[in-house]
Amino acid sequence: MKLNLIERLITNNPIRAFSQRHIEGPMLKNMAGRDKYQLCLEIGCGRGIGAHVIVKEFGAEKVIAVDIDPNQIEKANRNLKSPYKDKIEFKIADAMAIDEPDSKFDAVFSFGVLHHMEDWKKAVQEASRVLKSGGEFFFEEPFRSFMDNFFVKTFTKHPEGGKFDYEEFRKELLKNNIGITKMKRFGNIAIFGVGKKM
Ligand SMILES: C[S@@+](CC[C@H](N)C(=O)[O-])C[C@H]1O[C@@H](n2cnc3c(N)ncnc32)[C@H](O)[C@@H]1O
């Protein structure tokens, strides 16, 4: 589901970019099982900061970064400069139906995206399908109780199918052969972490 105006303002701003570059990226890299990930997919890439982080922090040689919203992809392409230009490809695509073959990627990244899906389980299924065995799924997501708080419900718009709690999330990943290897959980608010495909 595309972002509403308030969420576009929350997402596409310098503070969010700073946090992705200097806090979230390094924090997830600390949880990584490897030094480098050659071929990576990012789902829901927004205006593209995450893809830059994947190249810089995770040593990716190539990142395919997809978003359902053509305006976000246009922004991402506008911000794409050397030396990242040779390594990142932005595409319009639905994370619930990824047009990529099975077992292609060394890592899949989802920076705050599953809670925007009409069916988050489908996106997890797709992430697992395109991951190589031994590949890693990096995620950062808010939980249902956060999504259902007054301010989030009043000022932003999210699909019911994108809500889950920790146990639902953990079990769904396991059902798709992804075991969480490292995580930082903020109570019932949010989770940052990585899982490995068995
Ligand atoms: C909260 S934003 C996060 C953007 C970026 N990852 C970041 O951390 O700044 C969620 C993004 O997911 C995209 N999105 C929502 N549903 C999607 C889907 N089904 N497939 C791909 N992208 C989707 C939205 O257009 C939006 O750019």
GROMACS .gro file of N, CA and C and ligand atoms in nm, residues 1-3 7 11 16 20 42-46 66-69 72 93-96 111-113 115-117, ligand 1:
model
  108
    1MET      N    1   0.085  -0.119   0.000
    1MET     CA    2   0.000   0.000   0.000
    1MET      C    3   0.089   0.126   0.000
    2LYS      N    4   0.052   0.225  -0.083
    2LYS     CA    5   0.133   0.348  -0.089
    2LYS      C    6   0.119   0.429   0.040
    3LEU      N    7   0.217   0.514   0.068
    3LEU     CA    8   0.215   0.594   0.190
    3LEU      C    9   0.117   0.711   0.176
    7GLU      N   10   0.286   0.997   0.626
    7GLU     CA   11   0.396   0.899   0.627
    7GLU      C   12   0.503   0.931   0.524
   11THR      N   13   0.883   0.958   0.628
   11THR     CA   14   0.982   0.869   0.564
   11THR      C   15   1.085   0.944   0.482
   16ARG      N   16   1.526   1.079   0.893
   16ARG     CA   17   1.512   0.936   0.863
   16ARG      C   18   1.636   0.886   0.787
   20GLN      N   19   1.888   0.593   0.910
   20GLN     CA   20   1.917   0.473   0.829
   20GLN      C   21   2.067   0.456   0.806
   42GLU      N   22   1.633  -0.536  -0.201
   42GLU     CA   23   1.564  -0.458  -0.099
   42GLU      C   24   1.418  -0.442  -0.140
   43ILE      N   25   1.327  -0.477  -0.049
   43ILE     CA   26   1.185  -0.458  -0.080
   43ILE      C   27   1.137  -0.328  -0.014
   44GLY      N   28   1.048  -0.256  -0.084
   44GLY     CA   29   0.996  -0.130  -0.030
   44GLY      C   30   1.107  -0.029  -0.006
   45CYS      N   31   1.185  -0.003  -0.111
   45CYS     CA   32   1.309   0.077  -0.095
   45CYS      C   33   1.283   0.226  -0.076
   46GLY      N   34   1.159   0.272  -0.097
   46GLY     CA   35   1.132   0.415  -0.080
   46GLY      C   36   1.222   0.498  -0.170
   66VAL      N   37   1.328  -0.255  -0.490
   66VAL     CA   38   1.196  -0.240  -0.551
   66VAL      C   39   1.100  -0.166  -0.459
   67ASP      N   40   1.007  -0.096  -0.522
   67ASP     CA   41   0.900  -0.028  -0.448
   67ASP      C   42   0.776  -0.028  -0.536
   68ILE      N   43   0.660  -0.032  -0.472
   68ILE     CA   44   0.535  -0.037  -0.548
   68ILE      C   45   0.496   0.103  -0.600
   69ASP      N   46   0.555   0.206  -0.540
   69ASP     CA   47   0.513   0.342  -0.571
   69ASP      C   48   0.609   0.406  -0.673
   72GLN      N   49   0.819   0.704  -0.555
   72GLN     CA   50   0.935   0.673  -0.471
   72GLN      C   51   1.052   0.628  -0.559
   93ALA      N   52   0.801  -0.262  -0.836
   93ALA     CA   53   0.755  -0.401  -0.823
   93ALA      C   54   0.686  -0.420  -0.690
   94ASP      N   55   0.601  -0.523  -0.686
   94ASP     CA   56   0.526  -0.557  -0.565
   94ASP      C   57   0.604  -0.663  -0.487
   95ALA      N   58   0.634  -0.633  -0.361
   95ALA     CA   59   0.711  -0.728  -0.278
   95ALA      C   60   0.632  -0.857  -0.249
   96MET      N   61   0.501  -0.855  -0.275
   96MET     CA   62   0.421  -0.976  -0.252
   96MET      C   63   0.421  -1.068  -0.374
  111PHE      N   64   1.334  -0.264   0.522
  111PHE     CA   65   1.344  -0.157   0.621
  111PHE      C   66   1.206  -0.094   0.639
  112GLY      N   67   1.132  -0.142   0.737
  112GLY     CA   68   1.002  -0.082   0.770
  112GLY      C   69   0.900  -0.096   0.659
  113VAL      N   70   0.883  -0.217   0.608
  113VAL     CA   71   0.801  -0.234   0.488
  113VAL      C   72   0.684  -0.333   0.508
  115HIS      N   73   0.479  -0.392   0.734
  115HIS     CA   74   0.354  -0.339   0.792
  115HIS      C   75   0.275  -0.256   0.692
  116HIS      N   76   0.328  -0.239   0.570
  116HIS     CA   77   0.253  -0.170   0.464
  116HIS      C   78   0.186  -0.268   0.368
  117MET      N   79   0.207  -0.397   0.390
  117MET     CA   80   0.156  -0.498   0.296
  117MET      C   81   0.012  -0.536   0.330
  199LIG     C1   82   0.763   0.329   0.549
  199LIG     S1   83   0.820   0.324   0.383
  199LIG     C2   84   0.987   0.271   0.406
  199LIG     C3   85   1.075   0.316   0.293
  199LIG     C4   86   1.223   0.283   0.312
  199LIG     N1   87   1.244   0.139   0.319
  199LIG     C5   88   1.274   0.351   0.437
  199LIG     O1   89   1.308   0.280   0.532
  199LIG     O2   90   1.281   0.473   0.438
  199LIG     C6   91   0.744   0.179   0.312
  199LIG     C7   92   0.770   0.167   0.162
  199LIG     O3   93   0.714   0.042   0.119
  199LIG     C8   94   0.654   0.063  -0.007
  199LIG     N2   95   0.556  -0.046  -0.030
  199LIG     C9   96   0.433  -0.059   0.027
  199LIG     N3   97   0.373  -0.171  -0.017
  199LIG    C10   98   0.461  -0.230  -0.103
  199LIG    C11   99   0.457  -0.348  -0.182
  199LIG     N4  100   0.350  -0.429  -0.181
  199LIG     N5  101   0.564  -0.379  -0.258
  199LIG    C12  102   0.673  -0.298  -0.261
  199LIG     N6  103   0.682  -0.184  -0.189
  199LIG    C13  104   0.578  -0.149  -0.112
  199LIG    C14  105   0.594   0.202   0.003
  199LIG     O4  106   0.568   0.259  -0.124
  199LIG    C15  107   0.704   0.276   0.080
  199LIG     O5  108   0.798   0.335  -0.006
   0.00000   0.00000   0.00000
